[in-house]
Tab-separated table of C-alpha atoms in Angstrom:
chain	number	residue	atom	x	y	z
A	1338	UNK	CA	39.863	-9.227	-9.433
A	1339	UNK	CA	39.730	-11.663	-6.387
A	1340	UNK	CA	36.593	-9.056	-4.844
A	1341	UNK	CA	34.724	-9.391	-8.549
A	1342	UNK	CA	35.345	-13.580	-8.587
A	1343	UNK	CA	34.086	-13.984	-4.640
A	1344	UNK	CA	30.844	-11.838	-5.424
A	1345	UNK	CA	30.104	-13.692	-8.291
A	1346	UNK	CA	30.539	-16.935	-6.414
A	1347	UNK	CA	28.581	-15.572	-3.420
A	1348	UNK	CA	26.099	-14.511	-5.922
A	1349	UNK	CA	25.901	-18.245	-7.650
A	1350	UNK	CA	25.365	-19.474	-4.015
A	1351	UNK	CA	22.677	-17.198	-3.085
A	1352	UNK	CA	20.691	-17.600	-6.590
A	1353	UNK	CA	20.964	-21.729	-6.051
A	1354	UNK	CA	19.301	-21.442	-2.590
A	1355	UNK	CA	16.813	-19.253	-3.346
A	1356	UNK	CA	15.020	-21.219	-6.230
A	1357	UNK	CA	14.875	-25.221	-6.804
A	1358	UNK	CA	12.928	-24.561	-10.079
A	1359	UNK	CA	14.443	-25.354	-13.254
A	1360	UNK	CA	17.398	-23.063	-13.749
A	1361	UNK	CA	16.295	-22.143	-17.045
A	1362	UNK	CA	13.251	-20.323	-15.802
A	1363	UNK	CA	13.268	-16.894	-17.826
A	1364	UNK	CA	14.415	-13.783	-15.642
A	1365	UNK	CA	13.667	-10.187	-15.825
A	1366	UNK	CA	16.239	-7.960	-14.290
A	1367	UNK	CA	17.629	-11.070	-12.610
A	1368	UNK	CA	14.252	-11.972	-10.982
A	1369	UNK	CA	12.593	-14.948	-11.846
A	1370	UNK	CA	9.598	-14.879	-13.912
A	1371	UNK	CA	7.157	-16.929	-11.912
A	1372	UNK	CA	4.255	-16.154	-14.000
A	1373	UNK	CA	3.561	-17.148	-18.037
A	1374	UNK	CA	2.036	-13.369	-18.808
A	1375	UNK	CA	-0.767	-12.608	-20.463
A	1376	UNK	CA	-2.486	-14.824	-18.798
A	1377	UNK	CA	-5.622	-14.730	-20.758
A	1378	UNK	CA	-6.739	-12.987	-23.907
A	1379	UNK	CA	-9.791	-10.881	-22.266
A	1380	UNK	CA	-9.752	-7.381	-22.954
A	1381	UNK	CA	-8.422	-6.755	-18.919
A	1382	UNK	CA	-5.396	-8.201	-20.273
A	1383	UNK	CA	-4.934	-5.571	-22.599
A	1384	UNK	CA	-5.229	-3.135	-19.365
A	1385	UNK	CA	-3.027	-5.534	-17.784
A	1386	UNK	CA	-0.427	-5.327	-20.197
A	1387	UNK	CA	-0.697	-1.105	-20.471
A	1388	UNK	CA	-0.357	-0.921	-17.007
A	1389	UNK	CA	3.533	-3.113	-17.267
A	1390	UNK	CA	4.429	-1.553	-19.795
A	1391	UNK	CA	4.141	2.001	-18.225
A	1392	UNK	CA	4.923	0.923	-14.385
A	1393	UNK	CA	7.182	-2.354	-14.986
A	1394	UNK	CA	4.304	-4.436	-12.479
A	1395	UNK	CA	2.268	-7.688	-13.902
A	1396	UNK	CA	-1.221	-8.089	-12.021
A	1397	UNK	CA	-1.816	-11.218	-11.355
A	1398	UNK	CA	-5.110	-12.664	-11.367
A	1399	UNK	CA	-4.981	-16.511	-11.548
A	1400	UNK	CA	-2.321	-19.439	-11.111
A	1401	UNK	CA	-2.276	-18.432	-7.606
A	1402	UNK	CA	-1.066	-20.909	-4.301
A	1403	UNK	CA	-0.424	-20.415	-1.101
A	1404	UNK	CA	2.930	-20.913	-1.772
A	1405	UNK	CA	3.281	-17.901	-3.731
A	1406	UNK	CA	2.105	-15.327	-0.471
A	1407	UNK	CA	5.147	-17.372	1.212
A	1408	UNK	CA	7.948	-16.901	-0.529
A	1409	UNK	CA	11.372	-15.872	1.081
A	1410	UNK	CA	14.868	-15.829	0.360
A	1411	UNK	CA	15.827	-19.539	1.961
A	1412	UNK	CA	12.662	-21.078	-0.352
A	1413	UNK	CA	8.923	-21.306	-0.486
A	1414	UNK	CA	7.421	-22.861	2.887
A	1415	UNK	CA	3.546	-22.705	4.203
A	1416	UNK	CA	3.243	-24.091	7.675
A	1417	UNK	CA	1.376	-23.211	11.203
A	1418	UNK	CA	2.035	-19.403	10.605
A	1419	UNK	CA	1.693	-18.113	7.127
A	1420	UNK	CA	-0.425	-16.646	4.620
A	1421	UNK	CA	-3.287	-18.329	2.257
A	1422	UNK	CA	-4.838	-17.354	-0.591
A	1423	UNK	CA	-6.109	-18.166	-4.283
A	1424	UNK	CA	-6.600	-15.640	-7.724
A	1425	UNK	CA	-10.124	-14.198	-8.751
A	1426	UNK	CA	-12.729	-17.066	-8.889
A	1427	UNK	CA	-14.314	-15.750	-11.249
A	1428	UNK	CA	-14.128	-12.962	-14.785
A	1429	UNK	CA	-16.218	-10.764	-12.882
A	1430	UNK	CA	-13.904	-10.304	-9.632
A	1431	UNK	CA	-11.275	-10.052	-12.324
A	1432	UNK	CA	-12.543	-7.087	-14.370
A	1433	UNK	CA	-13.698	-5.181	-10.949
A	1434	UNK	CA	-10.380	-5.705	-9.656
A	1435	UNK	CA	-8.430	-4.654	-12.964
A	1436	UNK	CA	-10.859	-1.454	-13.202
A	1437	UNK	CA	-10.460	-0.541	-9.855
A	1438	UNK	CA	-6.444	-0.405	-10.166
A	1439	UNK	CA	-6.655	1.697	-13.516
A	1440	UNK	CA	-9.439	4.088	-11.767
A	1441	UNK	CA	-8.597	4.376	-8.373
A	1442	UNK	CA	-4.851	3.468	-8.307
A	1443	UNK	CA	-2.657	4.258	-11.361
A	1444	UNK	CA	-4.827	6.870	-12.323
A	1445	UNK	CA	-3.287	9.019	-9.542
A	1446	UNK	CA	0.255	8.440	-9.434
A	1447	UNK	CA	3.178	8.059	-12.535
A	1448	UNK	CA	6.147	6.399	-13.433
A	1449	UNK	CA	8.669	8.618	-11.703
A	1450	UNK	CA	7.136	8.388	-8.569
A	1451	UNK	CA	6.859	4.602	-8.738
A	1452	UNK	CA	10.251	3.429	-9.563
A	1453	UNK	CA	11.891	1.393	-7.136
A	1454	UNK	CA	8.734	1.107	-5.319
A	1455	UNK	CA	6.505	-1.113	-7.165
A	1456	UNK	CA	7.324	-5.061	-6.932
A	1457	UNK	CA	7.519	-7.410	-9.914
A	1458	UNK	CA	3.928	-8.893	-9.533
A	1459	UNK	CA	1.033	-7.609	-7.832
A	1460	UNK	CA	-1.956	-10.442	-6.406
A	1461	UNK	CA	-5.278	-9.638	-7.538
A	1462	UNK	CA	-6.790	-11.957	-4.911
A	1463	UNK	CA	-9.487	-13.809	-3.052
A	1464	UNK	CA	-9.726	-15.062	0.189
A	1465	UNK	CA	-6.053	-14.184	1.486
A	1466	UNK	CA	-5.312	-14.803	5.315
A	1467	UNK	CA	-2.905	-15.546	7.667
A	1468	UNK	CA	-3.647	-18.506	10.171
A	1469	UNK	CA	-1.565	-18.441	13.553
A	1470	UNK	CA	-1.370	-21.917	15.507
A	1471	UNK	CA	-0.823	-21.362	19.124
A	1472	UNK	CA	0.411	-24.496	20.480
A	1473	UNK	CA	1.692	-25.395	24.251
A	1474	UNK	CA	3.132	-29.019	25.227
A	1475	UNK	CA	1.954	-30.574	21.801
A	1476	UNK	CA	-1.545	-29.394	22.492
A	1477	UNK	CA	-3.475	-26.834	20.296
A	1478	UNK	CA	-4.978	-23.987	22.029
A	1479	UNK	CA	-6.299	-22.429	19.227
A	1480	UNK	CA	-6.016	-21.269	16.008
A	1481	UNK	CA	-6.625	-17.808	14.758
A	1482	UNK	CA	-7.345	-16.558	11.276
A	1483	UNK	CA	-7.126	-13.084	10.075
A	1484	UNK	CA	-7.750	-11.588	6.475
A	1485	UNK	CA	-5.003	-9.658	5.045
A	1486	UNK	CA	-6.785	-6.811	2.964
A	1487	UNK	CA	-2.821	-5.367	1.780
A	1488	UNK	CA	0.871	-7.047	1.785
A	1489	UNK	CA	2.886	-4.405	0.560
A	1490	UNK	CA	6.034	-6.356	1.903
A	1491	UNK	CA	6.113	-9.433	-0.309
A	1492	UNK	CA	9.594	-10.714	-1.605
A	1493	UNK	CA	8.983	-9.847	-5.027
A	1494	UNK	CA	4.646	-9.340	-5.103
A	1495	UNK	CA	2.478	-7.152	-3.384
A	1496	UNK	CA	-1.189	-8.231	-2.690
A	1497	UNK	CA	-4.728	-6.426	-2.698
A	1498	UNK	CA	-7.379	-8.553	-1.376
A	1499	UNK	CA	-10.935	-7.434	-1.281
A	1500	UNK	CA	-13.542	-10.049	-1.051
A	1501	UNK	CA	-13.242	-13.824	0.534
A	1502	UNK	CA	-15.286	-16.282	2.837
A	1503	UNK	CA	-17.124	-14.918	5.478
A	1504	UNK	CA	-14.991	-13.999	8.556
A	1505	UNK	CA	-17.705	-12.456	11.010
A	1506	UNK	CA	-15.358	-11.578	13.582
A	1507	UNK	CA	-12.818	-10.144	11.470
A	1508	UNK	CA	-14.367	-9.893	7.930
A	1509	UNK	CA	-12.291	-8.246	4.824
A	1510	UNK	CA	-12.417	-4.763	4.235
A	1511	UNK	CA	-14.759	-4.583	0.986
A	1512	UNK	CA	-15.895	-1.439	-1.108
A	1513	UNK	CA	-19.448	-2.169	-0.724
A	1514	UNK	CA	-20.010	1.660	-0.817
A	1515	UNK	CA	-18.172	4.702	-1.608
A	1516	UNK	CA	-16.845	5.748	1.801
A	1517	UNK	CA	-15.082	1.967	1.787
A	1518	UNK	CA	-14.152	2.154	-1.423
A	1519	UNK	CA	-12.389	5.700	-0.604
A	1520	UNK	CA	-9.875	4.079	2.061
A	1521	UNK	CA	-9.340	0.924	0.104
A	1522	UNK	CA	-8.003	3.771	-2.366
A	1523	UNK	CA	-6.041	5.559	-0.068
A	1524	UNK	CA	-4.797	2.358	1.608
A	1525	UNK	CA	-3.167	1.648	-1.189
A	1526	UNK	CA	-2.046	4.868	-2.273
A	1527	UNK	CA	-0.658	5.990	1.176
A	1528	UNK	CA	2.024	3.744	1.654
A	1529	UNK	CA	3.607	3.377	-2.262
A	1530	UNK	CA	3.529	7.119	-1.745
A	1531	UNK	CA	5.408	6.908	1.428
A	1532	UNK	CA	8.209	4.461	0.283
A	1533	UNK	CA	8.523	6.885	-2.699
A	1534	UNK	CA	9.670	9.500	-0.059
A	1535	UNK	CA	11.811	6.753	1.619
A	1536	UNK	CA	13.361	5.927	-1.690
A	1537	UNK	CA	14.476	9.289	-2.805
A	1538	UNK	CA	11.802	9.359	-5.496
A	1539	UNK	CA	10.123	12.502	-3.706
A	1540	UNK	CA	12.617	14.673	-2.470
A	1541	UNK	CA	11.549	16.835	0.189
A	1542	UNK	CA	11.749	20.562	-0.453
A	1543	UNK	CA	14.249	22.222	1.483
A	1544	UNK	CA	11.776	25.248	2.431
A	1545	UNK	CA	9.097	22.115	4.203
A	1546	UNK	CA	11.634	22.131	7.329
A	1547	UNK	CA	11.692	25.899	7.813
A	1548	UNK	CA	9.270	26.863	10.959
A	1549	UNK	CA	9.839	23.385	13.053
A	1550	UNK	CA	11.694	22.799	16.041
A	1551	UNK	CA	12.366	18.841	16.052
A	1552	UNK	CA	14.627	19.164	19.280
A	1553	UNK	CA	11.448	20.227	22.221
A	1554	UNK	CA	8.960	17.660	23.351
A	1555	UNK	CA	5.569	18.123	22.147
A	1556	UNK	CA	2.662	18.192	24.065
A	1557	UNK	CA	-0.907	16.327	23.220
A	1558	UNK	CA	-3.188	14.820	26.228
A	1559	UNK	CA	-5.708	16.676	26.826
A	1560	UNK	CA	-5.955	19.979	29.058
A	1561	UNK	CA	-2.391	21.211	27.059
A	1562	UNK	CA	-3.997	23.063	24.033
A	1563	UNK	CA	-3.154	26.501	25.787
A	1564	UNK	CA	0.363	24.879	25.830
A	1565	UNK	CA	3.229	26.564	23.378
A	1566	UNK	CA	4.681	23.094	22.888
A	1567	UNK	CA	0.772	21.392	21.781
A	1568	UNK	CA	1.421	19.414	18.993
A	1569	UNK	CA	-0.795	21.216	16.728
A	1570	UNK	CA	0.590	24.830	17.840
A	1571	UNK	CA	3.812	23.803	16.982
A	1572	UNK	CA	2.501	22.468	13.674
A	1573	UNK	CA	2.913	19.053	13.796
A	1574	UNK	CA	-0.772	17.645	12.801
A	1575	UNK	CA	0.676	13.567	13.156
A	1576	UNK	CA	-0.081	11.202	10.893
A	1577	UNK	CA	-2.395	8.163	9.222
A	1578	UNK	CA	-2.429	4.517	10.289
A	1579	UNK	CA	-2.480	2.903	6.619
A	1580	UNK	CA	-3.661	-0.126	7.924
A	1581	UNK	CA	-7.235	0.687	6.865
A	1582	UNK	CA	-6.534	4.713	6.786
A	1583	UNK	CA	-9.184	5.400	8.928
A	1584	UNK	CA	-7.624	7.265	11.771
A	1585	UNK	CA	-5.124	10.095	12.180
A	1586	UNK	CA	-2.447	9.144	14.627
A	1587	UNK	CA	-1.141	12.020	16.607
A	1588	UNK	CA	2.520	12.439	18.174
A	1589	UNK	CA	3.421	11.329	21.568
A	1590	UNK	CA	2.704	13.214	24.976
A	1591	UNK	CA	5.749	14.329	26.133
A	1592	UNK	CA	8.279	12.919	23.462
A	1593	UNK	CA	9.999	14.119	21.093
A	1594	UNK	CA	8.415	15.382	17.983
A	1595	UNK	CA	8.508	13.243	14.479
A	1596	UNK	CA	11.727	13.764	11.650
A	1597	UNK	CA	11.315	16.114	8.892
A	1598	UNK	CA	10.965	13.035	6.819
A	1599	UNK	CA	8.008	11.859	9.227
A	1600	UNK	CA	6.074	14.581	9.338
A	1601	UNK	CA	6.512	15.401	5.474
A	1602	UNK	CA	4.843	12.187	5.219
A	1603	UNK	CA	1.964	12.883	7.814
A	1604	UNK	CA	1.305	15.995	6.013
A	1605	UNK	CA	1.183	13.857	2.270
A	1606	UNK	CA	-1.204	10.760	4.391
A	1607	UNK	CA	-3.670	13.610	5.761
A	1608	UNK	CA	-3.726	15.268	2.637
A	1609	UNK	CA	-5.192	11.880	1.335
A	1610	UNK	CA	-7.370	11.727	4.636
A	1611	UNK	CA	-9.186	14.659	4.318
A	1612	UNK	CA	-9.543	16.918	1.016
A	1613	UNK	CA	-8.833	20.888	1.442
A	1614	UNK	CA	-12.058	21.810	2.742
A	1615	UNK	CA	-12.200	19.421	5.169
A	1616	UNK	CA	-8.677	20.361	6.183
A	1617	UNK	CA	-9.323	23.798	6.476
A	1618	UNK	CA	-11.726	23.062	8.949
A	1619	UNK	CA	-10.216	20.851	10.535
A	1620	UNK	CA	-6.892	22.894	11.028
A	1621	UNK	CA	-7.909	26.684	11.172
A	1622	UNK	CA	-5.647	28.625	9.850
A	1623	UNK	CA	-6.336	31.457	11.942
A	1624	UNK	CA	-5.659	29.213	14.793
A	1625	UNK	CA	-3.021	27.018	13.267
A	1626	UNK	CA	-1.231	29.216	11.146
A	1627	UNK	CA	2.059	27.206	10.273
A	1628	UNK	CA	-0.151	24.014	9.812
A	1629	UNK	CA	-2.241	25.828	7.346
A	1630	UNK	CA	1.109	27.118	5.525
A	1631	UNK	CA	3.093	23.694	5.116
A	1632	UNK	CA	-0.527	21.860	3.981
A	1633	UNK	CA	-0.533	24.315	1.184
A	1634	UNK	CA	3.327	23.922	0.513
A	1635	UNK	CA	3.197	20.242	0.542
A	1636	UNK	CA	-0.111	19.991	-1.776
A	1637	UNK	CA	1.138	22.896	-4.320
A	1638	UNK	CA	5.128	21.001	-4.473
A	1639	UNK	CA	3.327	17.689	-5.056
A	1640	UNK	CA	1.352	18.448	-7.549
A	1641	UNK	CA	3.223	21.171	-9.578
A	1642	UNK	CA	7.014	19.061	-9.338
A	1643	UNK	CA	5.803	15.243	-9.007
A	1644	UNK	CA	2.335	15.071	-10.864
A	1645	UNK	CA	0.624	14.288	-7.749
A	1646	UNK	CA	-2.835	15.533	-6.973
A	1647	UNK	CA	-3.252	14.742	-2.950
A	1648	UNK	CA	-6.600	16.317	-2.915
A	1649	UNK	CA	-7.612	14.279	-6.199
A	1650	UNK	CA	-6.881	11.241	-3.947
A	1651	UNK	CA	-8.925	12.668	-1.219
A	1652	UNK	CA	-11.768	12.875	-3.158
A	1653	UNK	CA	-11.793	9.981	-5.527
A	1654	UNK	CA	-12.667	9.457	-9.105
A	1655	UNK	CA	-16.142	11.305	-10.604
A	1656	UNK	CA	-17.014	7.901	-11.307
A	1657	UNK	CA	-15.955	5.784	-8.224
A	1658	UNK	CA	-18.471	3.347	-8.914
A	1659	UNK	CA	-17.881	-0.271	-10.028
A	1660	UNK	CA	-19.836	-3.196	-9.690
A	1661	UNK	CA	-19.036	-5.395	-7.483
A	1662	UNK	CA	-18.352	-9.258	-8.370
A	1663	UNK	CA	-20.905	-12.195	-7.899
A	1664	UNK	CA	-19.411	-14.890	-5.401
A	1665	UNK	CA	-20.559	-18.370	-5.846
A	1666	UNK	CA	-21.593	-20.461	-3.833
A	1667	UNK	CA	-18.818	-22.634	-4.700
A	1668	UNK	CA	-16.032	-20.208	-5.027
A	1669	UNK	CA	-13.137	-22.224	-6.116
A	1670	UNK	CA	-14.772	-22.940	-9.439
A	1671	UNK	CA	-13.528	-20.074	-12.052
A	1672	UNK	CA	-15.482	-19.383	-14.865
């Protein structure tokens, strides 16, 4: 009894510090609702509402602050280091961004590989960044601004961000064509599949492990592929850097070779990467004969016991297109 009494104490103690709000804000699975959802009557809304009541996620399209790409567990606080951003500024971002999700996102994966994963809300968002103050003695030696295209790592939101001011140096990572639009897809894709395999929501098949040897350093400069212990002889093809999944990422020279969880997830990222042709050419199978094997058993167990079609992803919608929005020239002003 005196366990149960302290947790719920320690529990009253830790809800009080993390919100100042009103503490009759409604909750959802003991999470505040931040959000008053719909938040229109448009017919995206409708979408909007489809897509919560399948995957248990609210887009969010407007209302947004800065403060709500800061939040944390000890309260909400934007200073020197932090991200920035604002909701669609307009109904045409709005309905690209809504269509892109249903088309490109949800369209691809299901409820039972998405629970636990998904967050409560999910930004729809313009103009997100993170501004960095560097700062010696009291004086400012500069200040440096980066867009954030993804935060998958939010307390209780994730954020896709895909147009905002014009960042020469550094500029966001928009779908003006179909090759961008492809990795904004897979960027996306990649890592909720990923934390489904961390979560236990994709088991991994006990027969995936059989052929590796996780115990002898692999080798991968250059010069080694006559080696027995080259990476790709002993089947271990690496990985995908999410960040803007647009290289592969192979293992270490002279280390240790990834877990059985790892490379199950290298062989799910390439399998987004490229689509079966362009693995098959990529990875002979005549020359890389156990690669070539656990590519088809990942691909075939994916699809046949989870629903998910890898080489769908690869490829994209039919009809990837979508048109993109018009930004004023005075983009805080929504329509």
């Amino acid at each position: 009894m005196k366990k149960h009494i302290l947790w719920g104490l320690f529990t009253c103690i830790v809800l009080a510090s993390c919100y100042k709000e009103d503490a009759l804000n409604p909750t959802e699975g003991g999470v505040e609702l931040r959000f008053e959802v719909p938040q229109g009557n448009n017919s995206w809304d409708d979408d909007i509402d489809q897509i919560y009541q399948d995957y248990g996620v609210y887009l969010i399209y407007t209302d947004l602050a800065d403060a709500d790409f800061n939040r944390s567990w000890t309260g909400t606080a934007v200073g020197s280091d932090g991200f920035y951003g604002q909701g669609c500024i307009n109904n045409e971002m709005t309905n690209y961004y809504v269509e892109f999700m249903k088309k490109h996102i949800f369209a691809y994966i299901n409820p039972q590989v998405t629970s636990k994963v998904l967050p409560m809300y999910w930004y729809l968002a313009y103009n997100v960044y993170s501004k960095s103050v560097i700062e010696l003695g009291g004086v400012i030696l500069g200040t440096y601004i980066v867009p954030i295209n993804e935060i998958d790592n939010g307390l209780d939101y994730w954020s896709t961000c895909m147009f905002g001011e014009d960042n020469p140096d550094d500029p966001f990572f928009t779908p003006t064509d179909r090759a961008t639009l492809d990795k904004r897809r897979k960027m996306i894709l990649g890592p909720i599949i990923e934390k489904a395999v961390k979560a236990g929501n994709i088991v991994i098949p006990t027969d995936f492990e059989t052929g590796f040897d996780h115990k002898t350093s692999l080798v991968s400069s250059l010069g080694t592929e006559e080696d027995p212990n080259y990476y790709l002889t002993r089947g271990y093809p690496g990985t995908v850097n999410t960040y803007k999944f647009l290289r592969i990422t192979t293992p270490d020279h002279n280390k240790l070779p990834p877990t059985n969880e790892e490379t199950f997830i290298g062989y799910i990222l390439i399998s987004m990467f490229y689509n079966q042709a362009e693995i098959a050419e990529e990875y002979p199978a005549d020359k890389y004969p156990l690669i070539a094997e656990k590519f088809s058993l990942v691909q075939k167990y994916m699809k046949e016991k989870y629903h998910i079609d890898l080489d769908a992803i690869a490829n994209g919608p039919d009809d990837w297109d979508l048109p993109l929005p018009t930004i004023s020239e005075n983009p805080n002003e929504r329509e």
